[in-house]
PDB file of C-alpha atoms in Angstrom:
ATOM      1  CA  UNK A 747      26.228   4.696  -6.555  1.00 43.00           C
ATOM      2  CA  UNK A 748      26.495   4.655 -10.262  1.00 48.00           C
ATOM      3  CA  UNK A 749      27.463   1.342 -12.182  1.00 48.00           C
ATOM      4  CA  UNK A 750      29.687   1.186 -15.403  1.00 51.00           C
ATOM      5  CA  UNK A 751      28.618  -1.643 -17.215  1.00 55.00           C
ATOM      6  CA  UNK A 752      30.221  -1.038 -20.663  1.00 56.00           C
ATOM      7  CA  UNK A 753      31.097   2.449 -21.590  1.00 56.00           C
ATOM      8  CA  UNK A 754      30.289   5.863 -20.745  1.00 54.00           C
ATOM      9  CA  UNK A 755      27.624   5.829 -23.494  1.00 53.00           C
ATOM     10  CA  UNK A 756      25.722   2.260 -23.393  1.00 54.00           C
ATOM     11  CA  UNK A 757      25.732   1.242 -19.767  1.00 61.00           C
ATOM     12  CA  UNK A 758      25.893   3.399 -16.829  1.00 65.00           C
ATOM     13  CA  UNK A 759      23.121   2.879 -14.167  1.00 67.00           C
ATOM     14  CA  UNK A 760      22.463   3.945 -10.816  1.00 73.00           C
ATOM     15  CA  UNK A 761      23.276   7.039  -8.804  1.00 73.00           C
ATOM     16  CA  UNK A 762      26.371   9.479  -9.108  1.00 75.00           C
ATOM     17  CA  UNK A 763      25.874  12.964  -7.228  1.00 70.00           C
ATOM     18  CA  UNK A 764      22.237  14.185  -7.719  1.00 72.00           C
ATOM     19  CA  UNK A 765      21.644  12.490 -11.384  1.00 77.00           C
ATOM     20  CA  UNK A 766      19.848   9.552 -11.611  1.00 77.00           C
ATOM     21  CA  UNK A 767      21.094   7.071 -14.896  1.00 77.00           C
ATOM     22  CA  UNK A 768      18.679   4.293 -15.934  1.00 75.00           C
ATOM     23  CA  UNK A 769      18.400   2.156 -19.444  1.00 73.00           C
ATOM     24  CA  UNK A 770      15.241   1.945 -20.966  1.00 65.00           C
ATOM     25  CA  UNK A 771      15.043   0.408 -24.421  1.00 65.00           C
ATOM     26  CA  UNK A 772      18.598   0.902 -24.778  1.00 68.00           C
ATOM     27  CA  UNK A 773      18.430   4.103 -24.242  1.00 75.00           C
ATOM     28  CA  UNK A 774      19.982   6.066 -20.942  1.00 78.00           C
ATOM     29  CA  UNK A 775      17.798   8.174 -19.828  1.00 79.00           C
ATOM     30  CA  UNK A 776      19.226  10.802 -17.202  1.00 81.00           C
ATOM     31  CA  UNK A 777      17.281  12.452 -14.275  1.00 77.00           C
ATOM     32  CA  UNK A 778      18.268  15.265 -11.534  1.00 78.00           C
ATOM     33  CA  UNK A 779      17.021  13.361  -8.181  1.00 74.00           C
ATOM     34  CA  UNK A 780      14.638  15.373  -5.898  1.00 71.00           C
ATOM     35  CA  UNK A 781      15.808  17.563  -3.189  1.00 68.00           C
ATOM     36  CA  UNK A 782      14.454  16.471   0.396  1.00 67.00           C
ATOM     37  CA  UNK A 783      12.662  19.350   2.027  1.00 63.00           C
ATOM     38  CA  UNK A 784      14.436  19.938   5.569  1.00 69.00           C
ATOM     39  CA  UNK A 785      11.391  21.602   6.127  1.00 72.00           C
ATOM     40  CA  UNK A 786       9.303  19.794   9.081  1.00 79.00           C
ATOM     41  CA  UNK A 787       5.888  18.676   7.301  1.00 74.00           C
ATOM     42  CA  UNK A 788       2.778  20.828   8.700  1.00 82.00           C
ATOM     43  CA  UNK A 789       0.100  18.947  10.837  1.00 79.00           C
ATOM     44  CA  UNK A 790      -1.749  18.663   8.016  1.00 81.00           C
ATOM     45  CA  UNK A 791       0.762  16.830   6.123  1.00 82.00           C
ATOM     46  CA  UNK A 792       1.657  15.270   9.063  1.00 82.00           C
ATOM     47  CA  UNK A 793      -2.181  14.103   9.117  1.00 85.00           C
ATOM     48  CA  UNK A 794      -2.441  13.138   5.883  1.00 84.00           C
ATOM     49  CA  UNK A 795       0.659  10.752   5.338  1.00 89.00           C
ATOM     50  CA  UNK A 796      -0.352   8.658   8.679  1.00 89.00           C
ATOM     51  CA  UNK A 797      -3.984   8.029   6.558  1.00 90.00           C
ATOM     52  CA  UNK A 798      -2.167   7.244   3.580  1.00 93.00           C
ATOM     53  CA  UNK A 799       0.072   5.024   5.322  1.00 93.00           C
ATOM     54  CA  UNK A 800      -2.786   3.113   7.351  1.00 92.00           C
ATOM     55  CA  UNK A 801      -4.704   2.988   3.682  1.00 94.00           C
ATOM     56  CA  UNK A 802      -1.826   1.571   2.153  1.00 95.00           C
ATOM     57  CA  UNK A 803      -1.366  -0.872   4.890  1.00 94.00           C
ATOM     58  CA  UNK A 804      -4.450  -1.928   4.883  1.00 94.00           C
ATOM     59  CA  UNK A 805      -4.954  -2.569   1.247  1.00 95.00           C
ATOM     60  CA  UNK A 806      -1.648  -4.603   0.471  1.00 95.00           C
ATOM     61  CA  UNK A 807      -4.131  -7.085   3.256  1.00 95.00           C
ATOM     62  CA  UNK A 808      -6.274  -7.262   1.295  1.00 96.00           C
ATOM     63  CA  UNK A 809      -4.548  -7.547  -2.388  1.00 95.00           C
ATOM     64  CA  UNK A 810      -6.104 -11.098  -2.514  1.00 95.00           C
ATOM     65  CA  UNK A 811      -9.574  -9.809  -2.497  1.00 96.00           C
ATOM     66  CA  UNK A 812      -8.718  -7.269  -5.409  1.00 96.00           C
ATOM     67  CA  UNK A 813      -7.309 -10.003  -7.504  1.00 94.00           C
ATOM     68  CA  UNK A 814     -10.799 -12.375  -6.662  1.00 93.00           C
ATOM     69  CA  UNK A 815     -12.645  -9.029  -8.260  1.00 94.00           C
ATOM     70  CA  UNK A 816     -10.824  -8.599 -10.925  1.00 93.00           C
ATOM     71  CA  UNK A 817     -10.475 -11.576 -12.000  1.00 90.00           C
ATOM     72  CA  UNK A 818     -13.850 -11.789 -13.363  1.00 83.00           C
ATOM     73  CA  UNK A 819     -13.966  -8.901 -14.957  1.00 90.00           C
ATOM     74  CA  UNK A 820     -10.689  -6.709 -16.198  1.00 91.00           C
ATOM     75  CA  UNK A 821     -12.325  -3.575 -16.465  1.00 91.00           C
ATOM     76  CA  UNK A 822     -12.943  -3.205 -12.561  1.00 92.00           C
ATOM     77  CA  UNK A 823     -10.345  -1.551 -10.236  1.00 94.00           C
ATOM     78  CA  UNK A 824     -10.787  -2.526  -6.680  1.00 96.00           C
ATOM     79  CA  UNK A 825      -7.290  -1.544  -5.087  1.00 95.00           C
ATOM     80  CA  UNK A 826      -8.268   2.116  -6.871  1.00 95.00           C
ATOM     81  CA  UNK A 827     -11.811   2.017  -6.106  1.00 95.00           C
ATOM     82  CA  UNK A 828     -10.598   0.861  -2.189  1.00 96.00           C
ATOM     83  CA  UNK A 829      -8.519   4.037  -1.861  1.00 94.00           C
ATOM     84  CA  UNK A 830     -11.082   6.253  -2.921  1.00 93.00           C
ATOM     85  CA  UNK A 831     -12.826   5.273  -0.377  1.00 94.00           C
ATOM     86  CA  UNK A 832     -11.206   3.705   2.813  1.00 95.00           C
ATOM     87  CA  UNK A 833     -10.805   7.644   4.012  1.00 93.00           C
ATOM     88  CA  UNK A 834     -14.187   7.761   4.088  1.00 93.00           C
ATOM     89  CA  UNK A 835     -14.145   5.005   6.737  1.00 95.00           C
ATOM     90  CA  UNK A 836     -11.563   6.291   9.037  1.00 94.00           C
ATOM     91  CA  UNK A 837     -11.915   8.124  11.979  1.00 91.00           C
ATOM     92  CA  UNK A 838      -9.415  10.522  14.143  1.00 87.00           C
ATOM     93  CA  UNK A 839      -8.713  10.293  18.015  1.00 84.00           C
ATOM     94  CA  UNK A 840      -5.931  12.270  19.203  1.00 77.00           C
ATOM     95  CA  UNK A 841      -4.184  12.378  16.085  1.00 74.00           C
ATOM     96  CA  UNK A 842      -4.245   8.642  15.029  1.00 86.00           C
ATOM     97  CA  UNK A 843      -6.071   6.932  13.019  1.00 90.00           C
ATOM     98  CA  UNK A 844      -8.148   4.050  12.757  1.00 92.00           C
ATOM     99  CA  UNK A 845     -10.937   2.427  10.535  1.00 95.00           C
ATOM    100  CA  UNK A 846     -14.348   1.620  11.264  1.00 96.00           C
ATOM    101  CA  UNK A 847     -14.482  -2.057   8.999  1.00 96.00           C
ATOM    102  CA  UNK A 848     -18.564  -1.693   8.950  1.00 97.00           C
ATOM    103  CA  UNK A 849     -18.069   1.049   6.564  1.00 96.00           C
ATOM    104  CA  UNK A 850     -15.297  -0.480   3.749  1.00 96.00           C
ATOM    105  CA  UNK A 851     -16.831  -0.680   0.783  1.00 96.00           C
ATOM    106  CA  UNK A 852     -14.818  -2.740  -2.049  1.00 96.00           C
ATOM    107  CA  UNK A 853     -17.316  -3.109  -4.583  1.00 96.00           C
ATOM    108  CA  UNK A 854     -20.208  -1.159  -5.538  1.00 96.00           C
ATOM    109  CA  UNK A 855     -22.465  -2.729  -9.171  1.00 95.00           C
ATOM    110  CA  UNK A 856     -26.171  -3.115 -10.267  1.00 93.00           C
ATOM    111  CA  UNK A 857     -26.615  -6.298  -9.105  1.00 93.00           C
ATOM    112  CA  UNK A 858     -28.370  -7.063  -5.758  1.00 93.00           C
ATOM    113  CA  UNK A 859     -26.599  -7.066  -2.550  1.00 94.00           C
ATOM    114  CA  UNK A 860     -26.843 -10.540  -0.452  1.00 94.00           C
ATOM    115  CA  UNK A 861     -30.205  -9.526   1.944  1.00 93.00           C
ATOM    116  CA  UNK A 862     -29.616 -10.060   5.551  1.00 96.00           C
ATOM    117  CA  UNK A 863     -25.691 -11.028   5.298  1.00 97.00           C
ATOM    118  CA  UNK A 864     -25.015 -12.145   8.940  1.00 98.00           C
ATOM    119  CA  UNK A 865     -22.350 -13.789  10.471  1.00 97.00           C
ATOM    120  CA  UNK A 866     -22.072 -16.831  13.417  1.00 97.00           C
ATOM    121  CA  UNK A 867     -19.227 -18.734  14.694  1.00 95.00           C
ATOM    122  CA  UNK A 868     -18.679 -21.600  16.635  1.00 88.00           C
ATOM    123  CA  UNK A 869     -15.802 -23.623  17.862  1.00 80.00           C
ATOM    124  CA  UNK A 870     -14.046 -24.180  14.388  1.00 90.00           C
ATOM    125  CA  UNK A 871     -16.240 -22.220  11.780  1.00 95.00           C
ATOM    126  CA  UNK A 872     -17.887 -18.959  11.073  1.00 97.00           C
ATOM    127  CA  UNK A 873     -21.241 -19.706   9.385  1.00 97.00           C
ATOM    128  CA  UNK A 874     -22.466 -16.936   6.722  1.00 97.00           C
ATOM    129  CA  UNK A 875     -26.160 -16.472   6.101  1.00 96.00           C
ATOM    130  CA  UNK A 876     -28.167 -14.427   3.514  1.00 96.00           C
ATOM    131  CA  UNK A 877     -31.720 -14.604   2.065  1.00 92.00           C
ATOM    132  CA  UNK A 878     -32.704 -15.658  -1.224  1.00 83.00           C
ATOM    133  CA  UNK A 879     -33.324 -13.352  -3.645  1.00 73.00           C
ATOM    134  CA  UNK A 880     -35.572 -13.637  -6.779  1.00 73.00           C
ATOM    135  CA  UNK A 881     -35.360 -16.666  -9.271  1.00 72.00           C
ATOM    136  CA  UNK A 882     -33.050 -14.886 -11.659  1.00 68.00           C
ATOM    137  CA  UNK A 883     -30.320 -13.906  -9.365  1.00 74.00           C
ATOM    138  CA  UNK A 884     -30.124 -17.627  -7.397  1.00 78.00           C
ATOM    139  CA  UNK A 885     -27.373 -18.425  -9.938  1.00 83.00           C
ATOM    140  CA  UNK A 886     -25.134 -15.861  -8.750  1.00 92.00           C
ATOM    141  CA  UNK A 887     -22.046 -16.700  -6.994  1.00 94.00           C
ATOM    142  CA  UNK A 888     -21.582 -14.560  -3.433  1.00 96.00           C
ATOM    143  CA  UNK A 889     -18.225 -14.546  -2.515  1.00 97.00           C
ATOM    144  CA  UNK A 890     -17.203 -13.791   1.361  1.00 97.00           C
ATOM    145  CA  UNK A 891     -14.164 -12.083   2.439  1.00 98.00           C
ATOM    146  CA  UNK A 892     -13.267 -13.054   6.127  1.00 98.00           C
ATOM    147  CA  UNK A 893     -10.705 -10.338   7.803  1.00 97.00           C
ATOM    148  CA  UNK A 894      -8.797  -9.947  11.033  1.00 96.00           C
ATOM    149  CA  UNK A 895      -6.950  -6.817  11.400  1.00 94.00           C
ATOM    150  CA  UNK A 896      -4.226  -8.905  13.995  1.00 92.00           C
ATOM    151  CA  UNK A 897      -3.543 -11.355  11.068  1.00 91.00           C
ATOM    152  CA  UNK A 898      -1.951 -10.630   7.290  1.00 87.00           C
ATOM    153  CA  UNK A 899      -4.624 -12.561   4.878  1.00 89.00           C
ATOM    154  CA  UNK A 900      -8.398 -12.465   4.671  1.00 96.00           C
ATOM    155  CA  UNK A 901      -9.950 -15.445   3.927  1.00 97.00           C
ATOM    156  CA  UNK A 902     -12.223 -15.899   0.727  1.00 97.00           C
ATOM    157  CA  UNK A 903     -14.572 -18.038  -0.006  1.00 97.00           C
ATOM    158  CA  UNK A 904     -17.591 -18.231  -2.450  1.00 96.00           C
ATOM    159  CA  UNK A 905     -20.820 -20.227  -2.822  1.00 94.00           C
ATOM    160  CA  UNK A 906     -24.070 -19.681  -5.256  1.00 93.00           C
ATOM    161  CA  UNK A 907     -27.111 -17.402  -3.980  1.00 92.00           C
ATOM    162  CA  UNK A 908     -29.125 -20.344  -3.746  1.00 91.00           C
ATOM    163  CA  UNK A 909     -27.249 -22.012  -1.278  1.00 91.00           C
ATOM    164  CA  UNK A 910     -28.233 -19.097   1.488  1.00 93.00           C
ATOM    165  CA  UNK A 911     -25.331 -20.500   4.025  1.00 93.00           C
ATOM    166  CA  UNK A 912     -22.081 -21.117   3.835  1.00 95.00           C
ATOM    167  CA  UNK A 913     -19.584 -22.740   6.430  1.00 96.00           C
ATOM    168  CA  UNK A 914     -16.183 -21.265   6.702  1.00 97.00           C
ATOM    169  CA  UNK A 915     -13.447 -23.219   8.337  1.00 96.00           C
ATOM    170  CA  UNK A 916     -11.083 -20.370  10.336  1.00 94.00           C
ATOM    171  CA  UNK A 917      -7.690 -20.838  11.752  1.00 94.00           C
ATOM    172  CA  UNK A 918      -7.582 -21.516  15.778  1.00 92.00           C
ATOM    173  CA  UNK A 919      -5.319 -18.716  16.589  1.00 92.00           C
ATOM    174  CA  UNK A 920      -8.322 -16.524  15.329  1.00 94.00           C
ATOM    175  CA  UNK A 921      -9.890 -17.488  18.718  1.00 92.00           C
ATOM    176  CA  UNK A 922     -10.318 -14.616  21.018  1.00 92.00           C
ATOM    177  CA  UNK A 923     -10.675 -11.665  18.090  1.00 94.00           C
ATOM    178  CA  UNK A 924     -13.277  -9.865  16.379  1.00 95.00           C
ATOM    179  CA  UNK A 925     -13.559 -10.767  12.678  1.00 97.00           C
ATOM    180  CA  UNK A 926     -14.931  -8.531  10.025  1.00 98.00           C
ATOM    181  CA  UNK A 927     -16.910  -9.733   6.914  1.00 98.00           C
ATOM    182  CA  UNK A 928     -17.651  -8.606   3.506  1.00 98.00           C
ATOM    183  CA  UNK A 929     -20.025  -9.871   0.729  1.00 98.00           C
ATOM    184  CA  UNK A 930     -20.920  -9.275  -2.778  1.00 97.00           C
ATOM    185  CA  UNK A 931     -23.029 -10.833  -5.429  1.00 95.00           C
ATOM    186  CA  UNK A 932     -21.061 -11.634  -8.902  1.00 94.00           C
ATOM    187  CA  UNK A 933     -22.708 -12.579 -11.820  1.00 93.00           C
ATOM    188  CA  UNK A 934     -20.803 -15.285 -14.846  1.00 90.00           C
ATOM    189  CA  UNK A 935     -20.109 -11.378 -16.621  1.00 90.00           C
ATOM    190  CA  UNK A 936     -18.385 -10.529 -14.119  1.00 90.00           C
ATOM    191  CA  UNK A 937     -20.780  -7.950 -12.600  1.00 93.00           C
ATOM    192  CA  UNK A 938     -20.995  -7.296  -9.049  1.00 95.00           C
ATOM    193  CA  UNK A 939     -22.913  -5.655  -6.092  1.00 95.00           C
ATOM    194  CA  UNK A 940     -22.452  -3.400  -3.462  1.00 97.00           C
ATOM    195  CA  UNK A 941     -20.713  -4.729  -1.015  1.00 97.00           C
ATOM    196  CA  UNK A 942     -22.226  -5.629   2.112  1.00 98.00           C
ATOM    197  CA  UNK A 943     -20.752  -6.135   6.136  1.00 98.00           C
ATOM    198  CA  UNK A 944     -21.143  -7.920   9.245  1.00 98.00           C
ATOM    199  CA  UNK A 945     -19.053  -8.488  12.280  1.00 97.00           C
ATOM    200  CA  UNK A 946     -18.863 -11.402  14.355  1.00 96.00           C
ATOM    201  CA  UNK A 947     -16.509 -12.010  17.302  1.00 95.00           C
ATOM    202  CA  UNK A 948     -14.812 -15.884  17.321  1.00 93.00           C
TER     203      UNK A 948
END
């Protein structure tokens, strides 16, 4: 519904019939609102909004990994960069949808992938493993991203190339699943790698 605030001029909001009122810089700004189609969407439409909505799901998940990215460099895009490319990664049985996590990419840069990314667990931690790479790059950080698809967060952490192992503490009521992992080399620029995978049930 629409709200009088002061007059008809300086501060209705809201809703009334099909017009839309809103105040932007103290200015009302009026819109018609859309008209829903009673139309029943097509199978392809039908398709295409269960992938968006898995995609969408999937990336408010992992919104702290985007903000890790970004954060060292401004210029990169990761939630954008994720949803041109999480289709890519789905697959179709019966009309649903799922994802295949081995291929998510979320970043893709000139710098060298961690070699040999592999994952272990044991009672109370997932241990990460990589090879070193050449002399220049063992001051890189690699940062780890640590996902269950039955749980909300990932878990992040990050350690310098050199290192070659990491151990990551993981929640008890993990036990039982199948975890998925992602790493990526970033440099002090803020330049990354592609990002790499490797599964690892706990």
């Amino acid at each position: 519904m629409g709200k009088l605030t002061e007059n008809i001029l300086g501060g209705v909001k809201g809703k009334i019939g099909n017009l839309s009122f809103a105040n932007y810089s103290g200015k009302i700004i009026i819109k018609s609102l859309p008209k829903r189609s009673k139309n029943k969407p097509s199978a392809k439409q039908a398709k295409g909004r269960k992938k968006f909505q898995l995609a969408n799901t999937l990336a408010s998940k992992f919104t702290p990994l985007f903000r890790m990215i970004k954060s060292g460099n401004a210029e990169l895009t990761p939630r954008k960069d994720f949803f041109s490319r999480i289709y890519l990664a789905m697959t179709e049985n019966e009309n649903e949808f799922s994802v295949d996590y081995s291929k998510i990419e979320f970043t893709r840069g000139l710098l060298d992938s961690p070699n040999d990314f592999a994952l272990e667990s044991d009672s109370t931690t997932i241990k990460a493993k990589w090879n070193l790479s050449t002399e220049e790059e063992l001051q890189e950080e690699i940062v780890i991203c640590l996902f269950n698809p039955n749980f909300k967060n990932p878990i992040l952490a990050s350690s310098k190339r050199q290192t070659s192992l990491m151990h990551i503490p993981i929640p008890s009521f993990w036990k039982g699943h199948q975890v998925h992992g992602f790493a990526f080399a970033r440099n002090e620029n803020g330049k990354v790698s592609d990002s790499v995978y490797s599964g690892v049930g706990v």
